[in-house]
Coordinates of C-alpha atoms and ligand atoms in Angstrom, one line a residue:
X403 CA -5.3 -38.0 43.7
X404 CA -8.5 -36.0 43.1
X405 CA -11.8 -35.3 41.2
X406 CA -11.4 -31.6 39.8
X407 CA -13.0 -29.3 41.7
X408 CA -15.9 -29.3 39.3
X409 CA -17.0 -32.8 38.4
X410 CA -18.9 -34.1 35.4
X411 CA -20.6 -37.1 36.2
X412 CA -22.5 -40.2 34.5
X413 CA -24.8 -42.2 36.0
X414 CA -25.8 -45.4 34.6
X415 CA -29.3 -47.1 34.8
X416 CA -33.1 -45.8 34.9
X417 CA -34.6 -46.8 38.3
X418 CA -35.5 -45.6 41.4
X419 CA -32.2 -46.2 43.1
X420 CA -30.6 -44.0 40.0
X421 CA -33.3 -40.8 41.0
X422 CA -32.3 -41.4 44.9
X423 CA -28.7 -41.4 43.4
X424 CA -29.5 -38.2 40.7
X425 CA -31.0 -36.4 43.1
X426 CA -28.3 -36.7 46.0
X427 CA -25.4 -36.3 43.7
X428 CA -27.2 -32.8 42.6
X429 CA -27.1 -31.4 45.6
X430 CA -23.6 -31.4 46.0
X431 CA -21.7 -28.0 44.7
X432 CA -18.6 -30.1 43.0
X433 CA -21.4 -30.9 40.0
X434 CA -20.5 -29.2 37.0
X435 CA -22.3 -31.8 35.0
X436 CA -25.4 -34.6 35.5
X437 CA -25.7 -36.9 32.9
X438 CA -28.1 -40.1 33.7
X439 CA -28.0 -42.8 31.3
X440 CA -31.2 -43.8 30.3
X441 CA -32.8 -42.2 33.3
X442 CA -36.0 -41.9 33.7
X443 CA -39.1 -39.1 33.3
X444 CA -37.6 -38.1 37.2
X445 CA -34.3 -38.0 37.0
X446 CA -34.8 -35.4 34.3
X447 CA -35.2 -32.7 37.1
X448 CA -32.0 -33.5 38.5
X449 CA -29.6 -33.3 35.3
X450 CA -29.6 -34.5 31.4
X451 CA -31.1 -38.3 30.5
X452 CA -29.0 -39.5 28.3
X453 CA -30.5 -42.7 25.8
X454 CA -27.5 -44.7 25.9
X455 CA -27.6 -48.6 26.8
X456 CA -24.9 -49.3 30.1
X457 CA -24.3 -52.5 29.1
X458 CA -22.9 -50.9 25.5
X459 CA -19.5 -50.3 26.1
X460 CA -18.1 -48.5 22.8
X461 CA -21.0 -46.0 23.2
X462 CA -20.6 -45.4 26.8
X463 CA -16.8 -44.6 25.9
X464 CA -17.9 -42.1 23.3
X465 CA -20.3 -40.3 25.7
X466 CA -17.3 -40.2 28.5
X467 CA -14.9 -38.9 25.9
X468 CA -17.2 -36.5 23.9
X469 CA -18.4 -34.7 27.4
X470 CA -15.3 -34.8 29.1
X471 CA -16.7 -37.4 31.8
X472 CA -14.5 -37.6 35.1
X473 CA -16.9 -39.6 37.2
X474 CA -18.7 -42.8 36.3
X475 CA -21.4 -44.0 38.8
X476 CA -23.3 -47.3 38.2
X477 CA -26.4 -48.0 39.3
X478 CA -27.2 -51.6 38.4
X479 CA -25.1 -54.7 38.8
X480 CA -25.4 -56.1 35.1
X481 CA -22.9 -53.8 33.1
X482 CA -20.6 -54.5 36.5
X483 CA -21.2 -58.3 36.0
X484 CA -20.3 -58.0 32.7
X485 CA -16.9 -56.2 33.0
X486 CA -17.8 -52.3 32.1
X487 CA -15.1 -51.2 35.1
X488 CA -12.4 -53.7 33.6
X489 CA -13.4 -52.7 30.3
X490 CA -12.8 -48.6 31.4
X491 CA -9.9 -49.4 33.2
X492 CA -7.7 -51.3 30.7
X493 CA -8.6 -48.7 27.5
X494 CA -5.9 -46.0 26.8
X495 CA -8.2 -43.2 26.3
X496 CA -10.0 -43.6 29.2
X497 CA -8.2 -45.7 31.7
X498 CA -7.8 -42.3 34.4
X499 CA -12.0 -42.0 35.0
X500 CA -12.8 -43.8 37.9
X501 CA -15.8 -45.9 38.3
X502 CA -17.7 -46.2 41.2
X503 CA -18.6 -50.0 41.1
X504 CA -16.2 -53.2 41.3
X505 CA -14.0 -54.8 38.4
X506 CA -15.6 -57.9 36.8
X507 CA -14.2 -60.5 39.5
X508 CA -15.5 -58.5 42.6
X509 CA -18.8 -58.2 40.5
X510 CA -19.1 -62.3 40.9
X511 CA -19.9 -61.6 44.7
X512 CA -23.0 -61.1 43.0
X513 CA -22.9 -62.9 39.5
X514 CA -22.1 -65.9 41.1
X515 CA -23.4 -67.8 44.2
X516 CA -21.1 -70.1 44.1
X517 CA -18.5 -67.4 44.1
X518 CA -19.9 -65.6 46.9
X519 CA -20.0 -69.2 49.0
X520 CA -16.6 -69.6 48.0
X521 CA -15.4 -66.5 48.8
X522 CA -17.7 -66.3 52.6
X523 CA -16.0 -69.7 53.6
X524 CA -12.2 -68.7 52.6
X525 CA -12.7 -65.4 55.5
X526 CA -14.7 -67.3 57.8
X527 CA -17.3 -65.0 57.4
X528 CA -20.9 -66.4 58.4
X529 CA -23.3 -68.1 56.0
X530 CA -25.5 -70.9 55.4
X531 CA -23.8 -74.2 55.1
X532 CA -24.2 -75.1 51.2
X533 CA -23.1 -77.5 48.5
X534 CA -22.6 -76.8 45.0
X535 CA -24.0 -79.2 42.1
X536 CA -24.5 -79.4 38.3
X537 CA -25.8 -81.6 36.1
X538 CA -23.2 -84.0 36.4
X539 CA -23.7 -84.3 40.0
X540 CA -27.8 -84.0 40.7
X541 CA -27.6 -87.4 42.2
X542 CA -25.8 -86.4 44.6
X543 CA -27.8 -83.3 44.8
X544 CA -31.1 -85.2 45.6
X545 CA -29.3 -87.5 48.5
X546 CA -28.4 -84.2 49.8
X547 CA -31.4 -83.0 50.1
X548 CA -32.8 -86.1 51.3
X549 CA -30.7 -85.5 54.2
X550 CA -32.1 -82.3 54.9
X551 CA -35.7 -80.9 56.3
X552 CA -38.0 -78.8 55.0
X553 CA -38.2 -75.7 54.1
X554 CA -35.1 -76.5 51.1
X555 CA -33.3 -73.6 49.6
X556 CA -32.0 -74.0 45.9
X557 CA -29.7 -71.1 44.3
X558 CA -29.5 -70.9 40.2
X559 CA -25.6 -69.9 40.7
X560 CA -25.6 -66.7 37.9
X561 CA -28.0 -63.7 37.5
X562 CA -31.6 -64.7 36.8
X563 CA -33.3 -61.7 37.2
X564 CA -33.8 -61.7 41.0
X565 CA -35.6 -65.0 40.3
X566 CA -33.3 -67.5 40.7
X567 CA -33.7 -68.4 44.5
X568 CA -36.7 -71.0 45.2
X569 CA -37.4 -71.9 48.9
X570 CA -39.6 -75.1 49.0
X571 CA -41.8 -77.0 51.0
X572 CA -41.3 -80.0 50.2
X573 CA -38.7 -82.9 49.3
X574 CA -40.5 -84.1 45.8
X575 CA -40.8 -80.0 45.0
X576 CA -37.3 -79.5 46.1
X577 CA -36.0 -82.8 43.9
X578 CA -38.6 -82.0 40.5
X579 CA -37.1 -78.1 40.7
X580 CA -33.4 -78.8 41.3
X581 CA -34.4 -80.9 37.8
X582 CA -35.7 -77.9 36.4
X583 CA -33.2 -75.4 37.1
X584 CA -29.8 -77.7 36.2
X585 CA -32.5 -78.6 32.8
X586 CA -32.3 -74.6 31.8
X587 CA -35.0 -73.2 33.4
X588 CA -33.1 -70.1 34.3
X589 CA -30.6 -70.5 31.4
X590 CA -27.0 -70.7 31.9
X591 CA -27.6 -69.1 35.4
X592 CA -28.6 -72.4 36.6
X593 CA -26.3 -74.8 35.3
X594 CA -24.8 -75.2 38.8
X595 CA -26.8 -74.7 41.8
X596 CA -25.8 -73.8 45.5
X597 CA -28.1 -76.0 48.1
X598 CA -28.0 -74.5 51.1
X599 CA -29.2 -74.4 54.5
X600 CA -32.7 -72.4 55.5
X601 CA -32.0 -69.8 58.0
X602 CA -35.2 -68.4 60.1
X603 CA -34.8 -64.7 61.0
X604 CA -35.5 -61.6 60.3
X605 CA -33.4 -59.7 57.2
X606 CA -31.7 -56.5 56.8
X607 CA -29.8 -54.7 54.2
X608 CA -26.5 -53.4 55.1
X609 CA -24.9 -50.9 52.5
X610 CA -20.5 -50.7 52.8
X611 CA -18.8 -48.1 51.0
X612 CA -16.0 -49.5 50.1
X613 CA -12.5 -48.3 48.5
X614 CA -10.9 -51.3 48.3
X615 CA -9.4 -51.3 52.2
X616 CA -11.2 -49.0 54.2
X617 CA -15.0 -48.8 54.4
X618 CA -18.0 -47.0 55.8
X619 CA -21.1 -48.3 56.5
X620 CA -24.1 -46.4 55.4
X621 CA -28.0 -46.3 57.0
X622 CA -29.2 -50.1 57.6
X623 CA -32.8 -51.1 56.0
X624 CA -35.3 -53.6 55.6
X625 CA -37.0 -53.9 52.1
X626 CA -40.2 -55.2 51.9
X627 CA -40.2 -57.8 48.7
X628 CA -43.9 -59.6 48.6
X629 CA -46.7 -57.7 46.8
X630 CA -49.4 -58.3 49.2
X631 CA -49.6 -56.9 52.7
X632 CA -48.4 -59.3 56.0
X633 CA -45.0 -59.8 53.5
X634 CA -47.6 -62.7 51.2
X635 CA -47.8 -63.3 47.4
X636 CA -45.3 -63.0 44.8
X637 CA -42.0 -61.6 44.9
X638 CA -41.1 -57.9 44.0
X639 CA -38.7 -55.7 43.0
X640 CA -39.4 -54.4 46.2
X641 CA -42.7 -52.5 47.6
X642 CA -40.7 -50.1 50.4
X643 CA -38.4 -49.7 52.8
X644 CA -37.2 -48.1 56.0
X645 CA -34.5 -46.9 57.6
X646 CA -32.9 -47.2 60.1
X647 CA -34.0 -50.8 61.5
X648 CA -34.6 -51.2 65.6
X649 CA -33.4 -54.3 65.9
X650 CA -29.8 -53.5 64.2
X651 CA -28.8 -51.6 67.4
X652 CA -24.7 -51.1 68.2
X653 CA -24.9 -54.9 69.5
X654 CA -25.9 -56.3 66.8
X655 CA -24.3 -54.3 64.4
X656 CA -20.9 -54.7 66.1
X657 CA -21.0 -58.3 65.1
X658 CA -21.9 -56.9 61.5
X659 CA -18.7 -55.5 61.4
X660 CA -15.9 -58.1 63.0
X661 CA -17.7 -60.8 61.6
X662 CA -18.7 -59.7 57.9
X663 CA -17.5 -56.5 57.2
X664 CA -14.2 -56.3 58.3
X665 CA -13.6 -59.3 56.8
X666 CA -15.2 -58.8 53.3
X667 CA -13.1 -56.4 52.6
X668 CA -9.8 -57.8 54.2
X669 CA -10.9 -60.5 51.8
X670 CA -10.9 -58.2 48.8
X671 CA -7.7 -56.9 49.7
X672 CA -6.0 -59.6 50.2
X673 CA -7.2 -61.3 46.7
X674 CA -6.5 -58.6 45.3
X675 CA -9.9 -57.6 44.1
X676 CA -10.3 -54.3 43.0
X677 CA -13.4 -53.1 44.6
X678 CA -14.4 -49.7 44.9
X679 CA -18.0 -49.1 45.2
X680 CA -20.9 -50.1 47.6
X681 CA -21.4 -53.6 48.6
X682 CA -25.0 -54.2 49.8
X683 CA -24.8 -57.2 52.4
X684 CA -28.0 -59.2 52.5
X685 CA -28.1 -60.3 56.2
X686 CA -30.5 -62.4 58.3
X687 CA -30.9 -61.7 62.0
X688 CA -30.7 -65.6 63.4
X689 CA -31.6 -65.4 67.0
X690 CA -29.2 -62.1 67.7
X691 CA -26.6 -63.5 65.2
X692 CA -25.8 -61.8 61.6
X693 CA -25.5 -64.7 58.9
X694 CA -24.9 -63.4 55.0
X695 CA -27.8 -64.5 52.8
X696 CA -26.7 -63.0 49.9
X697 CA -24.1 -60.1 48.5
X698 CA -24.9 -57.6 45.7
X699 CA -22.3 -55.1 44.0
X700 CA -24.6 -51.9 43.8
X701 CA -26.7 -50.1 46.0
X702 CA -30.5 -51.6 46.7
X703 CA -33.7 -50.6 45.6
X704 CA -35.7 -49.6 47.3
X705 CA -33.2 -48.8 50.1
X706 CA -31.8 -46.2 47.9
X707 CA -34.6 -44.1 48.3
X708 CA -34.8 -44.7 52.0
X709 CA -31.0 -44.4 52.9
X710 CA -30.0 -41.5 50.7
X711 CA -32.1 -38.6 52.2
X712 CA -30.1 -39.5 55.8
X713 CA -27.0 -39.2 54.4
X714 CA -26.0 -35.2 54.9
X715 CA -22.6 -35.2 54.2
X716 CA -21.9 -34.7 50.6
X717 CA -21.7 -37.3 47.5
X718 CA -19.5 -36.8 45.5
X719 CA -16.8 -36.3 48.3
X720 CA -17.8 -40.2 49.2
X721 CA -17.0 -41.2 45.7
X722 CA -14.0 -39.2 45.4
X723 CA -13.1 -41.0 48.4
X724 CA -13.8 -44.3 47.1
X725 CA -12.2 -43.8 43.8
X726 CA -8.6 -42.5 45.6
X727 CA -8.4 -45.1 48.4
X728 CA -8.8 -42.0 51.0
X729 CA -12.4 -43.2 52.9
X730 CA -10.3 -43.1 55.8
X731 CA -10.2 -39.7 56.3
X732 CA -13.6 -39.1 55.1
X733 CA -16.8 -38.2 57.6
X734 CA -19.8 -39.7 56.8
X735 CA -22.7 -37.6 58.7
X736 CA -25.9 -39.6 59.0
X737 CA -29.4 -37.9 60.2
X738 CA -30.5 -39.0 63.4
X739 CA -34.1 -39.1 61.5
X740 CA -36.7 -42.6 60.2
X741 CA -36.4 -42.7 56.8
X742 CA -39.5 -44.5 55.0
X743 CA -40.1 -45.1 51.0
X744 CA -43.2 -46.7 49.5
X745 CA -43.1 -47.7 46.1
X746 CA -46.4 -47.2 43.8
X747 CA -46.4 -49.8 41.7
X748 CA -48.9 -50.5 38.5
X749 CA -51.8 -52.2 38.9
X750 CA -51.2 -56.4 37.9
X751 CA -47.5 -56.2 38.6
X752 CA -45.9 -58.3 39.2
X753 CA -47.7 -60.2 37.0
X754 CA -48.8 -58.3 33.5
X755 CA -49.6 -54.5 34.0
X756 CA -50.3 -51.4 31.9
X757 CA -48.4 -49.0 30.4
X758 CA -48.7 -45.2 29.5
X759 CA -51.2 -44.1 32.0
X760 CA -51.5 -40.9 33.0
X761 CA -50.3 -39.7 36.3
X762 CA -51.5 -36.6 38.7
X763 CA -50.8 -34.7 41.4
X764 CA -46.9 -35.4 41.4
X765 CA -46.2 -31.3 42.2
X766 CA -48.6 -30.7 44.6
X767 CA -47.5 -34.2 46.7
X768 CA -44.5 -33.2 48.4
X769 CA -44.4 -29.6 47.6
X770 CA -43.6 -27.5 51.1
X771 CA -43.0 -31.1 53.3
X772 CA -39.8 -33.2 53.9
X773 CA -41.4 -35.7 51.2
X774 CA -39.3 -36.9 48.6
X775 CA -40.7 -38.3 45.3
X776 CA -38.3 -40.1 43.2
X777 CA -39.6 -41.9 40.1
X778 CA -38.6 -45.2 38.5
X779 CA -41.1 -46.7 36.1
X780 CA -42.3 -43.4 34.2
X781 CA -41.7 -41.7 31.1
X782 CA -42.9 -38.5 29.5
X783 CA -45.9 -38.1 26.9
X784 CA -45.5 -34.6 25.4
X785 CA -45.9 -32.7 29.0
X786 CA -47.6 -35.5 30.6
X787 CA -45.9 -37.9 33.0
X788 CA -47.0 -41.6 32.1
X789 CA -46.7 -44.6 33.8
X790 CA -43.6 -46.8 31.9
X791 CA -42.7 -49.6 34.3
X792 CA -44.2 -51.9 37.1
X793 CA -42.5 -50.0 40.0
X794 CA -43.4 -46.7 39.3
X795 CA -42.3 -44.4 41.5
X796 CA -41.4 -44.6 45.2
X797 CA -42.4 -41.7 48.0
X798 CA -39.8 -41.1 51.0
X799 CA -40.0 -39.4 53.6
X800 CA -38.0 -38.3 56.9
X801 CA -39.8 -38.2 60.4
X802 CA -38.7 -38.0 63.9
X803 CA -40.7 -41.2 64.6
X804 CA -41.4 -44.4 62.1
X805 CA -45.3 -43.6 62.5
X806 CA -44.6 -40.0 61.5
X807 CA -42.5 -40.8 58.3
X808 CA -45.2 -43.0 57.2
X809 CA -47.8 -40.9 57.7
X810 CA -46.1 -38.1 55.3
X811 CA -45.2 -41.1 52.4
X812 CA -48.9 -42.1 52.7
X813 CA -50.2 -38.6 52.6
X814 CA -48.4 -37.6 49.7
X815 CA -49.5 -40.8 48.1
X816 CA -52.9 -40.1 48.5
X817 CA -52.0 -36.8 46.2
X818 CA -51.0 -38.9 43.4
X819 CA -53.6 -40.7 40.9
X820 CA -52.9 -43.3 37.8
X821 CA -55.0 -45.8 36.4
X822 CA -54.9 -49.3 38.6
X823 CA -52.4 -47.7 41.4
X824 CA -51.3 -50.0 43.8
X825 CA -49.2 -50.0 47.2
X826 CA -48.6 -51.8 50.5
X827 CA -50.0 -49.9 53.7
X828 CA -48.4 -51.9 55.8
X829 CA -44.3 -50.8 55.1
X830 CA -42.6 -51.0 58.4
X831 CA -45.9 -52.0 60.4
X832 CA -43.7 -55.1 61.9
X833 CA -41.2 -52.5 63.4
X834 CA -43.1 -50.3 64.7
X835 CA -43.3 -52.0 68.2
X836 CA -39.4 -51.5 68.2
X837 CA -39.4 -48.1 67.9
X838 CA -37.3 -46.1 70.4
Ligands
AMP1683 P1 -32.2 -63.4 46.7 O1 -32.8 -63.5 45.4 O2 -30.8 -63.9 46.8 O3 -32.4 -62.0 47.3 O4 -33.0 -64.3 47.8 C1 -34.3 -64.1 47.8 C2 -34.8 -64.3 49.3 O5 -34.7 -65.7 49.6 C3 -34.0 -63.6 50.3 O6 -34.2 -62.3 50.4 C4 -34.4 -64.4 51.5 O7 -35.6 -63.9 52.0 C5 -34.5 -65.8 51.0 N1 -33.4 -66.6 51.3 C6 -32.3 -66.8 50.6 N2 -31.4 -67.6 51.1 C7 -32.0 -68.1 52.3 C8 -31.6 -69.0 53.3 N3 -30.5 -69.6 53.3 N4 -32.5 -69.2 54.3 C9 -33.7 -68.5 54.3 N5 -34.1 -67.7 53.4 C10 -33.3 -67.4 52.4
LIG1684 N1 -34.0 -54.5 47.5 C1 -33.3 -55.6 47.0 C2 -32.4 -55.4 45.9 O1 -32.2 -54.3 45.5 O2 -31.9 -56.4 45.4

């Protein structure tokens, strides 16, 4: 089985990641057709926006039938979470388009922490130690973490906006929040909670391209998550990234793959999970030895941006691949190149920030250099580009050298101007030592 040779695609969501993904699924001759639903004022330069809602199934239907859709990419894990693959899958009209994201039960890899523990300790594949509780059971919660030392790590078990992990400093902290969070204070996201055990390291972001049995494994990155500079203050969508990362050399990744990769998806296979998609692998580096913090069903952001523009061999081959069962035979062709992204961000955020201000200087930026703008949090005003999100646009670029990548994202930054813009200047200033 195959895509025709000329492919109409959807893409679903209105981020970054989705302009990364917009713009590298352009370039590929086999598009016939871009549609990105909602998109954003960016993505617009790289095929048709579409205002449609990806967690609203009967419309997303109509689009795929009234355009003759043969490819559906998703960008963000809630329509997976929610079932949007099952949902494609089991209707009569539109059963033969394949998705490029899992069904609803591989989706729980990242829906569900409990899941994903679950799932870790039935393939031996390395994690955190961890308990599960609910309300029923915070007493024993509490002894549990009287057992334990500082720092505590509590896990609302469902999707709470990337807010549902605390780490905390202290037992009464630890005790009054595990309170809070089986009380409702993520909703029905936390009415169990995962207690697990804190793991010191350093963190990387592995991306597997999965059909279901065979994989690939794309660039590695680090994502920077704090606001502030030295990694401190309030957590992000995510300020930057870069790719690839020193320390996750051929030693270290080898372990990636027997210990976690290889076995992820032998698991999936052998519970019969359809899965074809990415899985993005949350990993911390524990003294030299991979340990799986978290899994998510969809590419990252902003590792998107970063990992993308490395990748040379061509899209929508991958997801033909992917969606056929054949990533076997296919060749994935990474640069040899740094890839860096620095994400502009609006001034307040994450806290309240401003909307609809102007920005500057967006053509000029990259034009003639191996910069690469992609936008996330903009819309247009009339022909003006405006600031529409708290993450407003990211800025990669490639370089021979870390230092050198850098130095282009933070040049073409310094092209761009809104109202109150904000970014880190330190992206990838721990690894820069490491360099080779
Ligand atoms: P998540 O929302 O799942 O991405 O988790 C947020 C962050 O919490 C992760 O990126 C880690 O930095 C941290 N974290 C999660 N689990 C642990 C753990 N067991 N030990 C140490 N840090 C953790
Ligand atoms: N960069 C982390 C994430 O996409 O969840």
């Amino acid at each position: 089985m195959k895509l025709p040779e000329s492919v109409k695609i959807l893409l679903l969501g209105s981020g970054g990641r989705e302009s990364a993904l917009a713009w590298k699924i352009a370039r590929s001759p086999r598009v016939a057709a871009l549609f990105i639903a909602p998109g954003n004022a960016g993505t617009a330069a790289y095929g048709t926006n579409v205002d449609l809602n990806p967690n609203n199934f009967g419309t997303v239907k109509q689009f795929i039938l009234t355009n003759n859709i043969n490819l559906v990419v998703v960008g963000p894990e809630e329509p997976l979470v929610k079932g949007l693959q099952d949902y494609i899958r089991e209707d009569s009209e539109i059963y033969h388009v394949p998705v490029i994201g899992p069904s609803m039960l591989g989706a729980k890899l990242e829906g569900s922490k409990d899941f994903a523990k679950g799932f870790m300790a039935r393939h031996g594949i390395p994690t955190a130690d961890y308990k599960t509780f609910t309300k029923e059971t915070v007493e024993e919660g509490f002894r549990l973490l009287e057992s334990l030392r500082p720092p505590y790590v509590l896990k609302a078990d469902g999707l709470a906006a990337g807010k549902g992990v605390l780490i905390l400093g202290s037992l009464p902290e630890a005790k009054s929040e595990l309170e809070n969070i089986l009380g409702g204070k993520f909703g029905a996201a936390g009415n169990t909670v995962v207690i697990e055990q804190y793991l010191e390291g350093i963190e990387c972001s592995v991306f597997v391209a999965t059909d279901g049995k065979n994989f690939r494994l794309l660039p590695v990155a680090k994502d920077y998550k704090r606001i502030g500079e030295g990694d401190t203050g309030p957590n992000t969508g995510g300020m930057g990234a870069v790719s690839p990362v020193p320390f996750a050399d051929d030693v270290f990744m080898g372990k990636v793959r027997t210990r976690i990769v290889e076995p992820t998806v032998e698991g999936l296979a052998r519970e019969k999970i359809d899965y074809r998609g990415f899985i993005f692998i949350g990993l911390m580096n524990v003294g030299g030895e991979p340990y799986v913090i978290e899994y998510n069903v969809r590419l990252g952001d902003p590792e998107t941006e970063a990992i993308l523009p490395l990748i040379e061999s061509d899209m929508v081959e991958l997801f033909e691949s992917m969606a056929f069962g054949n990533l076997d035979s296919y060749w994935l062709e990474i640069s040899p190149k740094y890839s860096v992204t620095v994400m502009c961000v609006a001034g307040g955020y994450p806290g309240d920030y401003q909307k609809g201000d102007e920005i500057t200087g967006l053509d000029q930026a990259a034009a003639g250099t191996e910069t690469l703008i992609f936008q996330a949090g903009t819309a247009k005003s009339g022909l003006k580009t405006v600031t529409n999100g708290g993450r407003v646009l990211s800025v990669t670029s490639l370089g021979e050298t870390l230092e050198e990548a850098l130095a282009k994202s933070y040049a073409a930054i310094d092209r761009i101007e809104y109202r109150g813009k904000y970014c880190r200047r330190d992206i990838g200033q721990d690894l820069a030592h490491c360099k080779d």
